[in-house]
Tab-separated table of C-alpha atoms and ligand atoms in Angstrom:
chain	number	residue	atom	x	y	z
G	239	MET	CA	-10.455	3.993	22.758
G	240	GLY	CA	-8.037	2.029	24.892
G	241	THR	CA	-4.905	3.537	23.452
G	242	MET	CA	-2.281	6.287	23.757
G	243	LEU	CA	-2.291	9.746	22.198
G	244	ARG	CA	1.066	11.252	21.377
G	245	ALA	CA	1.229	14.705	19.815
G	246	LEU	CA	4.276	16.679	18.743
G	247	VAL	CA	4.028	20.363	17.919
G	248	TRP	CA	6.830	22.586	16.692
G	249	ASP	CA	6.494	26.242	17.673
G	250	LEU	CA	8.866	28.996	18.693
G	251	ASP	CA	6.500	29.979	21.464
G	252	PRO	CA	5.901	27.346	24.180
G	253	GLY	CA	2.632	29.032	25.112
G	254	SER	CA	1.070	28.629	21.701
G	255	ALA	CA	2.388	25.063	21.435
G	256	ALA	CA	0.630	24.282	24.703
G	257	THR	CA	-2.604	25.749	23.323
G	258	VAL	CA	-2.331	23.552	20.239
G	259	LEU	CA	-1.761	20.468	22.399
G	260	ARG	CA	-4.820	21.262	24.500
G	261	GLU	CA	-6.970	21.521	21.359
G	262	VAL	CA	-5.540	18.247	20.029
G	263	ARG	CA	-6.354	16.459	23.257
G	264	ALA	CA	-9.877	17.916	23.291
G	265	ALA	CA	-10.530	16.635	19.753
G	266	ALA	CA	-9.353	13.114	20.583
G	267	THR	CA	-11.327	13.133	23.837
G	268	LEU	CA	-14.479	14.128	21.975
G	269	VAL	CA	-14.210	11.176	19.588
G	270	ASP	CA	-13.526	8.850	22.515
G	271	SER	CA	-16.631	10.095	24.332
G	272	LEU	CA	-18.808	9.499	21.239
G	273	MET	CA	-17.455	6.264	19.793
G	274	SER	CA	-15.728	4.277	22.511
G	275	ASN	CA	-17.040	0.792	23.149
G	276	TYR	CA	-15.881	1.019	26.725
G	277	ARG	CA	-17.958	4.056	27.736
G	278	PRO	CA	-21.577	3.206	28.536
G	279	ASP	CA	-22.746	6.719	27.611
G	280	SER	CA	-21.074	6.915	24.167
G	281	ASP	CA	-23.245	7.135	21.045
G	282	VAL	CA	-22.029	3.701	20.022
G	283	SER	CA	-22.925	2.124	23.371
G	284	ARG	CA	-26.371	3.744	23.350
G	285	VAL	CA	-27.096	2.442	19.855
G	286	ASN	CA	-25.885	-1.032	20.839
G	287	ARG	CA	-27.920	-1.132	24.032
G	288	SER	CA	-31.086	-0.372	22.061
G	289	ALA	CA	-30.475	-3.044	19.428
G	290	GLY	CA	-33.662	-4.969	18.760
G	291	ASN	CA	-35.981	-2.807	20.867
G	292	GLY	CA	-37.239	-0.715	17.952
G	293	GLU	CA	-35.995	2.592	19.295
G	294	TRP	CA	-34.236	5.104	17.025
G	295	ILE	CA	-31.109	6.642	18.576
G	296	ALA	CA	-30.020	10.157	17.605
G	297	VAL	CA	-26.239	10.517	17.355
G	298	ALA	CA	-23.748	13.375	17.059
G	299	PRO	CA	-22.717	14.600	13.587
G	300	GLY	CA	-19.252	13.047	14.002
G	301	THR	CA	-20.668	9.644	14.903
G	302	PHE	CA	-23.010	9.811	11.943
G	303	GLU	CA	-20.122	10.717	9.647
G	304	VAL	CA	-18.073	7.739	10.828
G	305	LEU	CA	-21.088	5.454	10.465
G	306	THR	CA	-21.819	6.523	6.881
G	307	ALA	CA	-18.121	6.263	5.968
G	308	SER	CA	-18.033	2.766	7.497
G	309	ILE	CA	-21.014	1.711	5.422
G	310	GLU	CA	-19.280	2.998	2.287
G	311	TYR	CA	-16.158	0.940	3.088
G	312	ALA	CA	-18.360	-2.068	3.735
G	313	ARG	CA	-20.047	-1.605	0.381
G	314	THR	CA	-16.834	-1.135	-1.621
G	315	SER	CA	-15.196	-4.148	0.043
G	316	SER	CA	-18.287	-6.365	-0.292
G	317	GLY	CA	-18.372	-6.740	3.475
G	318	ALA	CA	-14.684	-7.431	4.189
G	319	PHE	CA	-14.889	-4.262	6.256
G	320	ASP	CA	-18.004	-4.374	8.418
G	321	PRO	CA	-18.845	-1.997	11.301
G	322	THR	CA	-21.324	-4.543	12.723
G	323	VAL	CA	-18.558	-7.069	13.412
G	324	GLY	CA	-18.942	-6.503	17.198
G	325	PRO	CA	-20.684	-9.814	18.104
G	326	LEU	CA	-17.834	-11.715	16.444
G	327	VAL	CA	-15.183	-9.658	18.241
G	328	ASP	CA	-17.050	-10.523	21.440
G	329	VAL	CA	-17.429	-14.261	20.839
G	330	TRP	CA	-13.716	-14.598	20.046
G	331	GLY	CA	-12.976	-12.876	23.367
G	332	PHE	CA	-11.228	-9.809	21.994
G	333	TYR	CA	-13.251	-7.389	24.128
G	334	ARG	CA	-12.052	-9.227	27.224
G	335	GLU	CA	-8.343	-9.471	26.393
G	336	ARG	CA	-8.738	-13.211	26.777
G	337	GLY	CA	-9.235	-14.969	23.499
G	338	ASN	CA	-10.752	-18.375	22.923
G	339	VAL	CA	-11.879	-20.407	19.923
G	340	PRO	CA	-15.691	-20.278	20.192
G	341	ALA	CA	-18.006	-23.284	19.980
G	342	ALA	CA	-19.579	-23.693	16.545
G	343	SER	CA	-23.023	-22.827	17.890
G	344	ALA	CA	-21.770	-19.597	19.505
G	345	LEU	CA	-20.041	-18.660	16.275
G	346	ASP	CA	-23.226	-19.262	14.284
G	347	SER	CA	-25.282	-17.113	16.656
G	348	ALA	CA	-22.755	-14.290	16.414
G	349	ARG	CA	-22.628	-14.494	12.630
G	350	ALA	CA	-26.401	-14.074	12.454
G	351	LEU	CA	-25.963	-10.692	14.156
G	352	VAL	CA	-23.349	-9.373	11.738
G	353	GLY	CA	-24.252	-7.595	8.517
G	354	TRP	CA	-23.800	-3.961	7.588
G	355	ARG	CA	-26.862	-4.081	5.326
G	356	LEU	CA	-29.040	-4.519	8.425
G	357	ILE	CA	-28.137	-1.089	9.822
G	358	GLU	CA	-31.121	1.266	9.614
G	359	ILE	CA	-30.456	4.942	9.085
G	360	ASP	CA	-32.635	8.039	9.276
G	361	ALA	CA	-30.330	10.578	7.629
G	362	ALA	CA	-32.647	13.578	7.985
G	363	ARG	CA	-32.641	13.282	11.763
G	364	ARG	CA	-29.239	11.590	12.151
G	365	ARG	CA	-30.735	8.556	13.832
G	366	VAL	CA	-29.617	4.929	13.856
G	367	ARG	CA	-31.315	1.652	14.657
G	368	LEU	CA	-30.047	-1.921	14.854
G	369	PRO	CA	-32.934	-4.309	14.175
G	370	ARG	CA	-31.745	-7.422	16.044
G	371	ALA	CA	-31.071	-7.763	19.764
G	372	GLY	CA	-27.392	-8.494	20.280
G	373	MET	CA	-26.198	-6.569	17.222
G	374	ARG	CA	-23.433	-4.122	17.974
G	375	LEU	CA	-21.509	-1.437	16.152
G	376	ASP	CA	-17.740	-1.459	16.527
G	377	PHE	CA	-15.762	1.510	15.213
G	378	GLY	CA	-12.454	0.083	16.428
G	379	ALA	CA	-11.205	-0.071	12.856
G	380	ILE	CA	-11.971	3.527	11.901
G	381	ALA	CA	-12.572	5.892	14.863
G	382	LYS	CA	-8.921	6.436	15.731
G	383	GLY	CA	-8.186	7.609	12.205
G	384	TYR	CA	-11.165	9.938	12.319
G	385	ALA	CA	-9.888	11.323	15.638
G	386	VAL	CA	-6.515	12.014	14.007
G	387	ASP	CA	-8.284	14.077	11.333
G	388	LEU	CA	-10.199	16.092	13.923
G	389	ALA	CA	-7.064	16.577	16.007
G	390	LEU	CA	-5.050	17.847	13.045
G	391	GLU	CA	-7.878	20.171	12.072
G	392	ALA	CA	-7.944	21.508	15.629
G	393	ALA	CA	-4.163	21.975	15.571
G	394	ARG	CA	-4.362	23.898	12.321
G	395	ALA	CA	-7.221	26.054	13.629
G	396	ALA	CA	-5.163	26.834	16.739
G	397	GLY	CA	-2.357	28.131	14.538
G	398	ALA	CA	-0.015	25.126	14.284
G	399	GLY	CA	2.169	25.002	11.185
G	400	ARG	CA	3.890	21.731	11.932
G	401	ALA	CA	2.596	18.831	13.979
G	402	MET	CA	2.540	15.063	14.174
G	403	ILE	CA	-0.156	13.073	15.938
G	404	ASP	CA	0.018	9.402	16.809
G	405	LEU	CA	-3.142	7.832	18.152
G	406	GLY	CA	-2.482	4.154	18.754
G	407	GLY	CA	-0.438	3.777	15.588
G	408	ASN	CA	-2.576	6.081	13.454
G	409	ILE	CA	-0.115	8.793	12.521
G	410	GLY	CA	-1.147	12.060	10.890
G	411	VAL	CA	1.130	14.908	9.897
G	412	LEU	CA	0.611	18.624	9.372
G	413	GLY	CA	3.066	20.765	7.431
G	414	PRO	CA	6.588	19.886	6.347
G	415	ALA	CA	8.803	17.613	8.444
G	416	PRO	CA	11.496	19.292	10.549
G	417	GLU	CA	14.184	18.003	8.207
G	418	GLY	CA	13.166	17.996	4.565
G	419	SER	CA	9.587	18.023	3.348
G	420	ALA	CA	8.675	14.345	3.830
G	421	TRP	CA	8.251	12.711	7.223
G	422	PRO	CA	10.140	9.402	7.349
G	423	LEU	CA	7.772	7.145	9.290
G	424	GLY	CA	8.999	3.695	10.316
G	425	LEU	CA	6.826	0.596	10.058
G	426	SER	CA	7.075	-1.886	12.920
G	427	HIS	CA	8.260	-5.401	12.303
G	428	PRO	CA	5.203	-7.505	13.219
G	429	ARG	CA	7.233	-9.972	15.297
G	430	ASP	CA	9.750	-7.519	16.750
G	431	PRO	CA	8.022	-4.180	17.367
G	432	GLU	CA	11.267	-2.467	18.337
G	433	ALA	CA	12.794	-3.133	14.922
G	434	PRO	CA	11.527	-0.963	12.050
G	435	PHE	CA	11.690	-2.937	8.805
G	436	ALA	CA	10.539	-0.253	6.386
G	437	VAL	CA	10.177	3.507	6.095
G	438	VAL	CA	7.387	5.362	4.321
G	439	HIS	CA	8.168	8.922	3.283
G	440	VAL	CA	5.011	10.833	4.054
G	441	GLU	CA	4.471	14.258	2.504
G	442	ARG	CA	0.892	14.596	3.696
G	443	GLY	CA	-1.984	12.531	5.002
G	444	ALA	CA	-1.945	9.750	7.523
G	445	LEU	CA	-0.426	6.322	8.022
G	446	ALA	CA	-2.261	3.512	9.813
G	447	THR	CA	-1.241	-0.044	10.615
G	448	SER	CA	-3.393	-3.086	11.323
G	449	GLY	CA	-1.509	-5.991	12.850
G	450	ASP	CA	-2.026	-9.533	14.106
G	451	TYR	CA	0.293	-8.717	17.016
G	452	GLU	CA	-1.932	-6.138	18.687
G	453	ARG	CA	-4.617	-8.401	20.118
G	454	PHE	CA	-4.248	-12.136	19.570
G	455	PHE	CA	-3.976	-15.509	21.244
G	456	LEU	CA	-2.328	-18.777	20.293
G	457	HIS	CA	-4.262	-22.036	20.230
G	458	ASP	CA	-2.719	-25.335	19.075
G	459	GLY	CA	0.119	-23.372	17.507
G	460	VAL	CA	-2.197	-21.151	15.459
G	461	ARG	CA	-2.330	-17.393	15.942
G	462	TYR	CA	-5.840	-15.938	16.153
G	463	ALA	CA	-5.900	-12.141	15.965
G	464	HIS	CA	-8.552	-9.456	16.316
G	465	LEU	CA	-8.980	-8.866	12.571
G	466	LEU	CA	-11.973	-10.936	11.580
G	467	ASP	CA	-13.373	-11.936	8.246
G	468	PRO	CA	-17.077	-11.076	8.699
G	469	ARG	CA	-18.044	-13.511	5.965
G	470	THR	CA	-16.550	-16.574	7.645
G	471	GLY	CA	-16.600	-15.350	11.230
G	472	TRP	CA	-12.959	-16.419	11.648
G	473	PRO	CA	-9.789	-14.391	12.247
G	474	VAL	CA	-7.921	-13.734	9.014
G	475	GLN	CA	-4.893	-15.975	8.449
G	476	GLY	CA	-1.835	-15.384	6.303
G	477	VAL	CA	-1.302	-11.647	6.829
G	478	ALA	CA	0.748	-10.278	9.742
G	479	SER	CA	0.273	-6.561	9.144
G	480	VAL	CA	-0.862	-3.942	6.664
G	481	ALA	CA	0.279	-0.335	6.742
G	482	VAL	CA	-1.657	2.173	4.652
G	483	LEU	CA	-0.879	5.754	3.734
G	484	ALA	CA	-3.934	7.746	2.643
G	485	PRO	CA	-4.912	11.414	2.284
G	486	THR	CA	-6.928	11.321	5.533
G	487	GLY	CA	-6.757	9.519	8.856
G	488	ILE	CA	-10.200	8.001	8.489
G	489	ALA	CA	-9.290	6.552	5.077
G	490	SER	CA	-5.952	5.132	6.238
G	491	ASP	CA	-7.531	3.520	9.311
G	492	ALA	CA	-10.483	1.985	7.481
G	493	LEU	CA	-8.328	0.853	4.571
G	494	SER	CA	-5.706	-0.775	6.780
G	495	THR	CA	-8.366	-3.017	8.292
G	496	MET	CA	-10.146	-3.606	4.995
G	497	LEU	CA	-6.914	-4.501	3.160
G	498	PHE	CA	-5.878	-6.820	5.978
G	499	VAL	CA	-9.100	-8.785	5.468
G	500	LEU	CA	-8.952	-8.660	1.662
G	501	GLY	CA	-5.302	-9.802	1.612
G	502	PRO	CA	-2.765	-8.715	-0.992
G	503	ASP	CA	-4.448	-10.306	-4.013
G	504	ARG	CA	-7.818	-8.624	-3.809
G	505	GLY	CA	-6.412	-5.704	-1.830
G	506	CYS	CA	-4.028	-4.700	-4.612
G	507	ASP	CA	-6.981	-4.500	-6.991
G	508	ALA	CA	-9.016	-2.514	-4.471
G	509	ILE	CA	-6.460	0.316	-4.185
G	510	ASP	CA	-5.454	0.357	-7.831
G	511	GLY	CA	-5.866	3.947	-9.027
G	512	MET	CA	-6.608	5.487	-5.607
G	513	ARG	CA	-4.560	8.671	-5.557
G	514	GLY	CA	-2.289	9.169	-2.553
G	515	VAL	CA	-2.973	5.663	-1.237
G	516	ALA	CA	-0.160	3.141	-0.752
G	517	ALA	CA	-0.143	-0.118	1.183
G	518	VAL	CA	2.495	-2.481	2.567
G	519	TRP	CA	1.383	-6.011	3.461
G	520	VAL	CA	3.617	-8.259	5.516
G	521	LEU	CA	2.767	-11.918	5.094
G	522	ALA	CA	2.538	-13.940	8.286
G	523	PRO	CA	5.600	-16.124	8.723
G	524	ALA	CA	4.891	-19.757	9.614
G	525	GLU	CA	4.949	-20.013	13.425
G	526	ALA	CA	7.954	-22.337	13.091
G	527	ASP	CA	9.782	-19.715	11.031
G	528	GLU	CA	9.291	-16.584	13.141
G	529	GLY	CA	12.931	-15.610	12.745
G	530	GLY	CA	13.009	-16.009	8.960
G	531	PRO	CA	12.991	-13.159	6.443
G	532	LEU	CA	9.810	-11.111	6.131
G	533	ARG	CA	7.878	-11.054	2.876
G	534	ALA	CA	6.407	-7.668	2.015
G	535	ILE	CA	4.106	-6.662	-0.818
G	536	VAL	CA	4.015	-2.996	-1.731
G	537	GLY	CA	1.278	-1.451	-3.841
G	538	GLY	CA	-0.731	1.627	-4.644
G	539	ASP	CA	0.315	5.129	-5.713
G	540	PRO	CA	3.799	4.870	-7.246
G	541	GLY	CA	4.488	8.447	-6.130
G	542	VAL	CA	4.747	7.292	-2.513
G	543	VAL	CA	8.299	6.337	-1.525
G	544	VAL	CA	8.544	3.132	0.531
G	545	GLU	CA	11.986	1.952	1.600
G	546	VAL	CA	12.282	-1.631	2.770
G	547	ALA	CA	15.191	-3.091	4.755
G	548	PRO	CA	17.531	-5.251	2.627
G	549	ALA	CA	16.686	-8.436	4.555
G	550	VAL	CA	13.016	-8.215	3.570
G	551	MET	CA	11.785	-10.079	0.480
G	552	ARG	CA	9.926	-7.341	-1.360
G	553	SER	CA	7.494	-7.667	-4.208
G	554	ALA	CA	5.104	-5.280	-5.908
G	555	CYS	CA	1.386	-5.497	-6.457
G	556	GLY	CA	0.862	-7.090	-9.833
G	557	SER	CA	4.208	-8.904	-9.913
G	558	VAL	CA	4.064	-12.674	-10.217
G	559	SER	CA	5.600	-13.373	-6.804
G	560	GLY	CA	3.212	-10.995	-5.101
G	561	ARG	CA	0.036	-12.575	-6.433
R	131	AMP	P1	-7.526	-1.834	13.269
R	131	AMP	O1	-6.471	-2.013	14.292
R	131	AMP	O2	-7.737	-0.425	12.838
R	131	AMP	O3	-7.356	-2.726	12.096
R	131	AMP	O4	-8.931	-2.226	13.940
R	131	AMP	C1	-9.138	-3.499	14.462
R	131	AMP	C2	-10.436	-3.536	15.229
R	131	AMP	O5	-11.527	-3.365	14.313
R	131	AMP	C3	-10.691	-4.856	15.909
R	131	AMP	O6	-10.160	-4.874	17.213
R	131	AMP	C4	-12.211	-4.923	15.912
R	131	AMP	O7	-12.737	-4.159	16.961
R	131	AMP	C5	-12.575	-4.259	14.600
R	131	AMP	N1	-12.656	-5.210	13.455
R	131	AMP	C6	-12.163	-6.477	13.349
R	131	AMP	N2	-12.425	-7.012	12.141
R	131	AMP	C7	-13.102	-6.047	11.444
R	131	AMP	C8	-13.656	-5.985	10.131
R	131	AMP	N3	-13.562	-7.020	9.272
R	131	AMP	N4	-14.285	-4.837	9.754
R	131	AMP	C9	-14.379	-3.783	10.610
R	131	AMP	N5	-13.882	-3.790	11.853
R	131	AMP	C10	-13.242	-4.896	12.276
R	132	MG	MG1	-8.117	0.370	10.933
């Protein structure tokens, strides 16, 4: 999945800690082998290669689970989250690490290949089919969170009582923190990754962050990042990052991407009433004002404690300044 896995396990016995770490790595490796875009033999690559040729592709239970969850997020967000966004990611150059603003015709062709409603599913036999040549699934917004869930499950099954797993910024916790019950997890400042600007106190679940600083390019002074609005075909503007705490890794990962695309206005409505879900949006500073104060909007479950550095202009979902 093109990222780093970091796992911390607390155990009095180094031998059993090592066993837990091995199981954690195996779980993450399994998800990578099924859902990576970069492995030609993954389920996702096999489905994509067969797009348009009429063939049904059988996939592993885990892949099917992530696909059906993705379709649910697409439905609830009216397509702001869309697992078929691949052709757009490609045309903007984000698979190649070298971004470019596409020609209008290329953008139109890519847009015609995006649409979660086109995905064909045979649930009884766990098979998938993409009807148009050039369509492609992309689980980049959700698979890492799912892998965190599997890894934590594996850790628990191997006897771990306390663990923390960080897969490319998707952080899941198991058990109480070493000091006190909540894990204080820092959020990165989107323009200065070394400087945490907020802390979320996590009792359980997982925290994911989507950011315009992870994969992006600048063109004529405008930042174009890898989070795309499937309805327009263009990278989302105005939001720098969204961090989401949710009961599971898969939910936090999918929601972070979905809420990035929805933005704070519609995003606040989307998470209203979701138990155990909290979100922190950071608005993108004007490129001329990179050093200015950050504006953060905090919403969701009021039981989640989010501390924000004094220099940050904070508002709440529903407050006038935040809407
Ligand atoms: P994340 O860092 O979890 O927000 O995932 C970002 C990745 O998800 C991108 O690099 C794309 O591969 C993919 N992606 C971009 N836009 C969307 C979208 N609107 N819906 C679903 N996946 C997306
Ligand atoms: Mg995500």
